[in-house]
């Protein structure tokens, strides 16, 4: 048991370590002091009030996107469409914010968030039903639907819903009543609190509720789950819908606390949904791990500006580090789905120890 | 009967090509093969029979160099050999076709045949001489009369054709001895017939064949000599012409009763029909009828045993009754209510306990904790959870109660099920299902691979449950278990229940005959189905 936890930790920490190590080598080759650069990169976003609140502000949608992916991964499902669900949620929440003029600020925000959540849920329903009832691989469907959604939204935002006054492709800015205001002088908004509450709920669901148990059972041994009375199909649809809802909420929150209108670069590059995948992998698909990973990743994102500002190192170094993390994490990812090291180990074991079962 | 001493009448003496002496293989504390003596004569078809888990595959893997023996020796043409890998075995002329094929689906037939032994080009050594490869494969298929298109991809082939490719792979490497592990288990009946013909052809061309199987009919049809393995030991070696299916069936399941449970059957007056199965049928994944119009009734306070050689539809029958497989026809009534094709949670709710055949597949999740496994199937019910929130204290107490009451030996209370031995894992399933206070218990191979102590305990539990008025469906391929626990016995053969016998009056010979598909007929003696 302890050994497994240690392995999980190593699986998350090692990729980061290797990525930073190679990043350091690159910086050394460029004639910079990597330790100094890393200090600058992480000191501000994590250890100054202004930097930390900014980091947490960025981390809100990332946390939700990470959870959206983690919840499916735990059940051995792969919702790769978080990005699509997220931008759809953000877009529709943006429309609700701009076109529904609700004077009550609480009600308006509530309506916008609900619209975002429902949008995410509806969009994930297609792959969920295909998977549960027709056994269509959800990984492929969710992945490709991202591009469908991007194209549809590109059309809607540059056509019917374009803000004619703007010099670039954008929807109308949402009403003041739909915006999350900053808390004090920080960049933090109440949306982060919402995201954190959702995280707490999630944490509780996974550790203490039947939902978490079902997810674990389906993920670890679907046959066992079915034989002991779990409706696997129903569970699949449930998990996918929850994932979509989280993605939609992340998108709506991002719209209402950061972007305020839908542009073609709404989710940034590589996009919050994709970042969420990295965060979920980095966090080992456990809720607490996802929280830590989201904050770390957000710090990396905001720290990239500092590194450019205070050292001579181009900020692309951060993109390199991010890429390297993905690369090293992918080793583990392959392991999760296809059991690479397990297969290697089995092959080794065939010589002399256990081959086959003897029940 | 000591093996390895099969004597042949003078004049027909055949040369021994392969033999083993006290070959033993241990996996930790478990002895998979215990002092195996095996003799294979050149140019014959030797069959190795035994139940699942008897150790047939382990033995073959040692002969093929995939496993190294713990002790004992292997002799090839009188010479002592040691194989450190299959490659060694192949060079010495021993080839094996596994139960699960090892082919590359995206490559063609001839590419698969030569894979690993490609022919380099005449001038450019780093190129492959495809023409020559094809030519050699062509002559090989012609020599053995295999009808295969060499340029077709493996993914386009049927299972039967894929098997031919596997055999060709070995023939290409010019092996003299061909080991086939359960070759017919994946084939359709038509393919089986063709396959058996091929085997006889191969024999005629001078190959020695070792055939592992538990399908007696096929073995009786093609083999020359049969060795029976049970629980890792050779328990018999007979010439095919001197034995019969029923005799083999008896040898396989063993006639020695290992332990007898005190089982006094008390006929009750107010018997109630708990389970009524009518004309149940279903197909296996190949579309073959696996359960064929099965009907039976189980009353309260009664154990109905179903026995049969493995693979005669028992697994599928239990899968239907436990909600893991869909019946294509027929009905199941439980306590007067129709439950045909109900899902597992509905069955559990209505009071059916299930001890599944596949312990670590359907029974337990090895990577989850003892507590999580202990409450499986009842996670949403009180006192384990309220409004979908778990009550950890109650769950821990309950789990501890199961461990104490059912004498489950554990190392770490918070650890995973993977820490448990087979017997203790099985006890955990029994404990969980019994504590659910069912009125009908479906137990499939409840003591397979379990140590003697646990067997006794589990048998006691089943009998006590019956005595409390519970109804039990017991499916097992252990004849002893069925005979000592059941109040009525149904024998399954080829998906049908071909006979029902009374354990108090039947003989093992009678059951053995039924298991082999022979129905005793009062007028004409024995009739084969």
PDB file of C-alpha atoms in Angstrom, chain A residues 55-258:
ATOM      1  CA  UNK A  55      -1.588  32.301  -9.606  1.00  0.00           C
ATOM      2  CA  UNK A  56      -4.711  31.127  -7.790  1.00  0.00           C
ATOM      3  CA  UNK A  57      -6.906  33.221 -10.065  1.00  0.00           C
ATOM      4  CA  UNK A  58      -5.465  31.460 -13.113  1.00  0.00           C
ATOM      5  CA  UNK A  59      -5.600  28.130 -11.284  1.00  0.00           C
ATOM      6  CA  UNK A  60      -9.414  28.218 -10.810  1.00  0.00           C
ATOM      7  CA  UNK A  61     -10.474  27.060 -14.296  1.00  0.00           C
ATOM      8  CA  UNK A  62      -7.387  24.850 -14.517  1.00  0.00           C
ATOM      9  CA  UNK A  63      -8.416  23.082 -11.317  1.00  0.00           C
ATOM     10  CA  UNK A  64     -11.910  22.414 -12.647  1.00  0.00           C
ATOM     11  CA  UNK A  65     -10.607  21.248 -16.009  1.00  0.00           C
ATOM     12  CA  UNK A  66      -8.169  18.959 -14.210  1.00  0.00           C
ATOM     13  CA  UNK A  67     -10.964  17.484 -12.103  1.00  0.00           C
ATOM     14  CA  UNK A  68     -13.115  17.049 -15.209  1.00  0.00           C
ATOM     15  CA  UNK A  69     -10.453  14.798 -16.674  1.00  0.00           C
ATOM     16  CA  UNK A  70      -9.495  13.093 -13.415  1.00  0.00           C
ATOM     17  CA  UNK A  71     -13.068  11.971 -12.771  1.00  0.00           C
ATOM     18  CA  UNK A  72     -13.177  10.083 -16.052  1.00  0.00           C
ATOM     19  CA  UNK A  73      -9.659   8.695 -15.798  1.00  0.00           C
ATOM     20  CA  UNK A  74     -10.426   7.178 -12.427  1.00  0.00           C
ATOM     21  CA  UNK A  75     -13.178   5.114 -14.027  1.00  0.00           C
ATOM     22  CA  UNK A  76     -10.884   4.144 -16.875  1.00  0.00           C
ATOM     23  CA  UNK A  77     -12.762   6.443 -19.227  1.00  0.00           C
ATOM     24  CA  UNK A  78     -11.062   9.071 -21.326  1.00  0.00           C
ATOM     25  CA  UNK A  79     -12.861  12.333 -21.847  1.00  0.00           C
ATOM     26  CA  UNK A  80     -10.420  14.045 -24.152  1.00  0.00           C
ATOM     27  CA  UNK A  81     -13.063  16.596 -25.079  1.00  0.00           C
ATOM     28  CA  UNK A  82     -12.788  18.801 -22.007  1.00  0.00           C
ATOM     29  CA  UNK A  83     -11.447  21.610 -24.187  1.00  0.00           C
ATOM     30  CA  UNK A  84     -14.493  21.512 -26.469  1.00  0.00           C
ATOM     31  CA  UNK A  85     -16.931  21.320 -23.576  1.00  0.00           C
ATOM     32  CA  UNK A  86     -15.093  24.124 -21.829  1.00  0.00           C
ATOM     33  CA  UNK A  87     -15.196  26.593 -24.711  1.00  0.00           C
ATOM     34  CA  UNK A  88     -18.824  25.710 -25.405  1.00  0.00           C
ATOM     35  CA  UNK A  89     -19.664  26.385 -21.761  1.00  0.00           C
ATOM     36  CA  UNK A  90     -17.705  29.621 -21.866  1.00  0.00           C
ATOM     37  CA  UNK A  91     -19.309  30.746 -25.104  1.00  0.00           C
ATOM     38  CA  UNK A  92     -22.882  30.122 -24.009  1.00  0.00           C
ATOM     39  CA  UNK A  93     -22.232  31.637 -20.577  1.00  0.00           C
ATOM     40  CA  UNK A  94     -20.861  34.639 -22.442  1.00  0.00           C
ATOM     41  CA  UNK A  95     -24.038  34.912 -24.506  1.00  0.00           C
ATOM     42  CA  UNK A  96     -26.156  34.598 -21.368  1.00  0.00           C
ATOM     43  CA  UNK A  97     -24.046  37.306 -19.784  1.00  0.00           C
ATOM     44  CA  UNK A  98     -24.351  39.648 -22.755  1.00  0.00           C
ATOM     45  CA  UNK A  99     -27.923  39.092 -23.913  1.00  0.00           C
ATOM     46  CA  UNK A 100     -29.903  38.243 -20.768  1.00  0.00           C
ATOM     47  CA  UNK A 101     -30.076  41.513 -18.903  1.00  0.00           C
ATOM     48  CA  UNK A 102     -30.843  40.379 -15.401  1.00  0.00           C
ATOM     49  CA  UNK A 103     -30.495  43.260 -12.973  1.00  0.00           C
ATOM     50  CA  UNK A 104     -29.850  41.107  -9.902  1.00  0.00           C
ATOM     51  CA  UNK A 105     -26.070  40.430 -10.005  1.00  0.00           C
ATOM     52  CA  UNK A 106     -26.325  37.178  -8.025  1.00  0.00           C
ATOM     53  CA  UNK A 107     -29.102  35.815 -10.183  1.00  0.00           C
ATOM     54  CA  UNK A 108     -27.371  36.858 -13.384  1.00  0.00           C
ATOM     55  CA  UNK A 109     -24.118  35.152 -12.413  1.00  0.00           C
ATOM     56  CA  UNK A 110     -26.026  32.084 -11.277  1.00  0.00           C
ATOM     57  CA  UNK A 111     -27.893  31.847 -14.572  1.00  0.00           C
ATOM     58  CA  UNK A 112     -24.671  32.241 -16.561  1.00  0.00           C
ATOM     59  CA  UNK A 113     -22.898  29.532 -14.588  1.00  0.00           C
ATOM     60  CA  UNK A 114     -25.837  27.150 -14.973  1.00  0.00           C
ATOM     61  CA  UNK A 115     -25.934  27.814 -18.714  1.00  0.00           C
ATOM     62  CA  UNK A 116     -22.229  26.976 -18.922  1.00  0.00           C
ATOM     63  CA  UNK A 117     -22.665  23.787 -16.916  1.00  0.00           C
ATOM     64  CA  UNK A 118     -25.615  22.611 -19.003  1.00  0.00           C
ATOM     65  CA  UNK A 119     -23.716  23.368 -22.201  1.00  0.00           C
ATOM     66  CA  UNK A 120     -20.811  21.192 -21.103  1.00  0.00           C
ATOM     67  CA  UNK A 121     -23.168  18.396 -20.047  1.00  0.00           C
ATOM     68  CA  UNK A 122     -25.097  18.433 -23.302  1.00  0.00           C
ATOM     69  CA  UNK A 123     -22.002  18.327 -25.414  1.00  0.00           C
ATOM     70  CA  UNK A 124     -20.500  15.351 -23.586  1.00  0.00           C
ATOM     71  CA  UNK A 125     -23.761  13.445 -23.856  1.00  0.00           C
ATOM     72  CA  UNK A 126     -23.030  12.406 -27.440  1.00  0.00           C
ATOM     73  CA  UNK A 127     -19.817  10.477 -26.726  1.00  0.00           C
ATOM     74  CA  UNK A 128     -21.195   9.240 -23.384  1.00  0.00           C
ATOM     75  CA  UNK A 129     -24.215   7.570 -24.965  1.00  0.00           C
ATOM     76  CA  UNK A 130     -22.198   6.236 -27.872  1.00  0.00           C
ATOM     77  CA  UNK A 131     -19.778   4.704 -25.433  1.00  0.00           C
ATOM     78  CA  UNK A 132     -22.272   3.275 -22.964  1.00  0.00           C
ATOM     79  CA  UNK A 133     -24.708   1.755 -25.416  1.00  0.00           C
ATOM     80  CA  UNK A 134     -22.790   1.177 -28.627  1.00  0.00           C
ATOM     81  CA  UNK A 135     -19.284   0.681 -27.198  1.00  0.00           C
ATOM     82  CA  UNK A 136     -17.866   3.397 -29.417  1.00  0.00           C
ATOM     83  CA  UNK A 137     -14.441   4.420 -28.135  1.00  0.00           C
ATOM     84  CA  UNK A 138     -15.050   7.631 -26.210  1.00  0.00           C
ATOM     85  CA  UNK A 139     -11.431   8.706 -26.552  1.00  0.00           C
ATOM     86  CA  UNK A 140     -11.682   9.181 -30.308  1.00  0.00           C
ATOM     87  CA  UNK A 141     -15.135  10.750 -30.300  1.00  0.00           C
ATOM     88  CA  UNK A 142     -14.389  13.275 -27.575  1.00  0.00           C
ATOM     89  CA  UNK A 143     -11.067  14.160 -29.155  1.00  0.00           C
ATOM     90  CA  UNK A 144     -12.496  14.866 -32.587  1.00  0.00           C
ATOM     91  CA  UNK A 145     -15.535  16.715 -31.272  1.00  0.00           C
ATOM     92  CA  UNK A 146     -13.150  19.357 -29.899  1.00  0.00           C
ATOM     93  CA  UNK A 147     -12.376  20.481 -33.426  1.00  0.00           C
ATOM     94  CA  UNK A 148     -16.017  20.404 -34.406  1.00  0.00           C
ATOM     95  CA  UNK A 149     -16.819  22.707 -31.502  1.00  0.00           C
ATOM     96  CA  UNK A 150     -13.911  25.041 -32.249  1.00  0.00           C
ATOM     97  CA  UNK A 151     -15.074  25.462 -35.821  1.00  0.00           C
ATOM     98  CA  UNK A 152     -18.721  25.950 -34.872  1.00  0.00           C
ATOM     99  CA  UNK A 153     -17.813  28.597 -32.316  1.00  0.00           C
ATOM    100  CA  UNK A 154     -15.488  30.295 -34.778  1.00  0.00           C
ATOM    101  CA  UNK A 155     -18.441  30.640 -37.122  1.00  0.00           C
ATOM    102  CA  UNK A 156     -20.872  31.805 -34.435  1.00  0.00           C
ATOM    103  CA  UNK A 157     -18.491  34.359 -32.946  1.00  0.00           C
ATOM    104  CA  UNK A 158     -17.402  35.771 -36.277  1.00  0.00           C
ATOM    105  CA  UNK A 159     -20.899  35.670 -37.769  1.00  0.00           C
ATOM    106  CA  UNK A 160     -24.211  35.856 -35.942  1.00  0.00           C
ATOM    107  CA  UNK A 161     -22.849  36.860 -32.546  1.00  0.00           C
ATOM    108  CA  UNK A 162     -19.998  39.108 -33.583  1.00  0.00           C
ATOM    109  CA  UNK A 163     -19.533  42.345 -31.754  1.00  0.00           C
ATOM    110  CA  UNK A 164     -19.680  44.761 -34.697  1.00  0.00           C
ATOM    111  CA  UNK A 165     -17.886  47.491 -32.781  1.00  0.00           C
ATOM    112  CA  UNK A 166     -14.762  45.461 -32.106  1.00  0.00           C
ATOM    113  CA  UNK A 167     -11.860  45.464 -34.496  1.00  0.00           C
ATOM    114  CA  UNK A 168     -11.349  41.731 -34.103  1.00  0.00           C
ATOM    115  CA  UNK A 169     -13.496  38.621 -33.857  1.00  0.00           C
ATOM    116  CA  UNK A 170     -15.268  38.818 -30.539  1.00  0.00           C
ATOM    117  CA  UNK A 171     -18.706  38.476 -29.015  1.00  0.00           C
ATOM    118  CA  UNK A 172     -20.338  41.234 -27.027  1.00  0.00           C
ATOM    119  CA  UNK A 173     -18.873  41.851 -23.606  1.00  0.00           C
ATOM    120  CA  UNK A 174     -20.956  40.446 -20.777  1.00  0.00           C
ATOM    121  CA  UNK A 175     -22.940  42.730 -18.515  1.00  0.00           C
ATOM    122  CA  UNK A 176     -21.348  44.077 -15.335  1.00  0.00           C
ATOM    123  CA  UNK A 177     -23.888  42.042 -13.405  1.00  0.00           C
ATOM    124  CA  UNK A 178     -22.430  38.836 -14.843  1.00  0.00           C
ATOM    125  CA  UNK A 179     -18.807  39.696 -14.067  1.00  0.00           C
ATOM    126  CA  UNK A 180     -16.989  38.333 -11.068  1.00  0.00           C
ATOM    127  CA  UNK A 181     -15.331  41.285  -9.382  1.00  0.00           C
ATOM    128  CA  UNK A 182     -11.862  41.246  -7.944  1.00  0.00           C
ATOM    129  CA  UNK A 183     -11.481  40.744  -4.252  1.00  0.00           C
ATOM    130  CA  UNK A 184      -9.706  43.788  -2.837  1.00  0.00           C
ATOM    131  CA  UNK A 185      -6.669  44.753  -4.842  1.00  0.00           C
ATOM    132  CA  UNK A 186      -5.863  41.205  -5.826  1.00  0.00           C
ATOM    133  CA  UNK A 187      -6.794  39.597  -9.127  1.00  0.00           C
ATOM    134  CA  UNK A 188      -8.630  36.896  -7.235  1.00  0.00           C
ATOM    135  CA  UNK A 189     -12.396  36.728  -7.791  1.00  0.00           C
ATOM    136  CA  UNK A 190     -15.195  34.876  -6.003  1.00  0.00           C
ATOM    137  CA  UNK A 191     -15.040  32.361  -8.813  1.00  0.00           C
ATOM    138  CA  UNK A 192     -11.917  30.869  -7.299  1.00  0.00           C
ATOM    139  CA  UNK A 193     -13.887  30.258  -4.126  1.00  0.00           C
ATOM    140  CA  UNK A 194     -16.560  28.505  -6.168  1.00  0.00           C
ATOM    141  CA  UNK A 195     -13.917  26.368  -7.846  1.00  0.00           C
ATOM    142  CA  UNK A 196     -12.396  25.530  -4.501  1.00  0.00           C
ATOM    143  CA  UNK A 197     -15.784  24.566  -3.043  1.00  0.00           C
ATOM    144  CA  UNK A 198     -16.386  22.313  -6.011  1.00  0.00           C
ATOM    145  CA  UNK A 199     -12.978  20.784  -5.330  1.00  0.00           C
ATOM    146  CA  UNK A 200     -13.929  20.154  -1.688  1.00  0.00           C
ATOM    147  CA  UNK A 201     -17.197  18.551  -2.729  1.00  0.00           C
ATOM    148  CA  UNK A 202     -15.311  16.416  -5.151  1.00  0.00           C
ATOM    149  CA  UNK A 203     -12.733  15.439  -2.609  1.00  0.00           C
ATOM    150  CA  UNK A 204     -15.511  14.343  -0.283  1.00  0.00           C
ATOM    151  CA  UNK A 205     -17.312  12.445  -3.042  1.00  0.00           C
ATOM    152  CA  UNK A 206     -14.196  10.502  -3.880  1.00  0.00           C
ATOM    153  CA  UNK A 207     -13.162   9.657  -0.383  1.00  0.00           C
ATOM    154  CA  UNK A 208     -16.410   9.211   1.416  1.00  0.00           C
ATOM    155  CA  UNK A 209     -19.216   8.583  -1.005  1.00  0.00           C
ATOM    156  CA  UNK A 210     -20.605   5.707  -3.014  1.00  0.00           C
ATOM    157  CA  UNK A 211     -19.775   7.635  -6.172  1.00  0.00           C
ATOM    158  CA  UNK A 212     -16.052   7.417  -5.489  1.00  0.00           C
ATOM    159  CA  UNK A 213     -16.328   3.728  -4.693  1.00  0.00           C
ATOM    160  CA  UNK A 214     -18.116   3.048  -7.955  1.00  0.00           C
ATOM    161  CA  UNK A 215     -15.566   4.983  -9.935  1.00  0.00           C
ATOM    162  CA  UNK A 216     -12.755   3.024  -8.334  1.00  0.00           C
ATOM    163  CA  UNK A 217     -14.477  -0.322  -8.884  1.00  0.00           C
ATOM    164  CA  UNK A 218     -15.280   0.384 -12.534  1.00  0.00           C
ATOM    165  CA  UNK A 219     -11.779   1.718 -13.111  1.00  0.00           C
ATOM    166  CA  UNK A 220      -9.966  -1.149 -11.449  1.00  0.00           C
ATOM    167  CA  UNK A 221     -12.134  -4.120 -12.345  1.00  0.00           C
ATOM    168  CA  UNK A 222     -15.276  -3.495 -14.411  1.00  0.00           C
ATOM    169  CA  UNK A 223     -16.242  -7.169 -14.283  1.00  0.00           C
ATOM    170  CA  UNK A 224     -16.201  -7.116 -10.511  1.00  0.00           C
ATOM    171  CA  UNK A 225     -18.204  -3.897 -10.517  1.00  0.00           C
ATOM    172  CA  UNK A 226     -20.860  -5.386 -12.746  1.00  0.00           C
ATOM    173  CA  UNK A 227     -20.998  -8.686 -10.884  1.00  0.00           C
ATOM    174  CA  UNK A 228     -21.522  -6.948  -7.572  1.00  0.00           C
ATOM    175  CA  UNK A 229     -24.504  -5.064  -8.850  1.00  0.00           C
ATOM    176  CA  UNK A 230     -23.137  -1.887 -10.335  1.00  0.00           C
ATOM    177  CA  UNK A 231     -24.835  -0.594 -13.450  1.00  0.00           C
ATOM    178  CA  UNK A 232     -21.744   0.067 -15.480  1.00  0.00           C
ATOM    179  CA  UNK A 233     -23.506   1.795 -18.371  1.00  0.00           C
ATOM    180  CA  UNK A 234     -25.329   4.145 -16.094  1.00  0.00           C
ATOM    181  CA  UNK A 235     -22.104   4.891 -14.285  1.00  0.00           C
ATOM    182  CA  UNK A 236     -20.318   5.663 -17.534  1.00  0.00           C
ATOM    183  CA  UNK A 237     -22.977   8.170 -18.547  1.00  0.00           C
ATOM    184  CA  UNK A 238     -22.972   9.694 -15.064  1.00  0.00           C
ATOM    185  CA  UNK A 239     -19.217  10.137 -14.980  1.00  0.00           C
ATOM    186  CA  UNK A 240     -19.087  11.632 -18.439  1.00  0.00           C
ATOM    187  CA  UNK A 241     -21.874  14.088 -17.609  1.00  0.00           C
ATOM    188  CA  UNK A 242     -20.157  15.154 -14.415  1.00  0.00           C
ATOM    189  CA  UNK A 243     -16.962  15.641 -16.391  1.00  0.00           C
ATOM    190  CA  UNK A 244     -18.803  17.754 -18.941  1.00  0.00           C
ATOM    191  CA  UNK A 245     -20.431  19.801 -16.190  1.00  0.00           C
ATOM    192  CA  UNK A 246     -17.069  20.539 -14.612  1.00  0.00           C
ATOM    193  CA  UNK A 247     -15.640  21.532 -17.984  1.00  0.00           C
ATOM    194  CA  UNK A 248     -18.641  23.772 -18.683  1.00  0.00           C
ATOM    195  CA  UNK A 249     -18.301  25.407 -15.267  1.00  0.00           C
ATOM    196  CA  UNK A 250     -14.596  25.984 -15.882  1.00  0.00           C
ATOM    197  CA  UNK A 251     -15.410  27.661 -19.187  1.00  0.00           C
ATOM    198  CA  UNK A 252     -18.181  29.806 -17.714  1.00  0.00           C
ATOM    199  CA  UNK A 253     -15.935  30.853 -14.833  1.00  0.00           C
ATOM    200  CA  UNK A 254     -13.111  31.734 -17.174  1.00  0.00           C
ATOM    201  CA  UNK A 255     -15.516  33.842 -19.196  1.00  0.00           C
ATOM    202  CA  UNK A 256     -16.975  35.640 -16.202  1.00  0.00           C
ATOM    203  CA  UNK A 257     -13.780  36.228 -14.236  1.00  0.00           C
ATOM    204  CA  UNK A 258     -11.099  36.687 -16.876  1.00  0.00           C
TER     205      UNK A 258
END
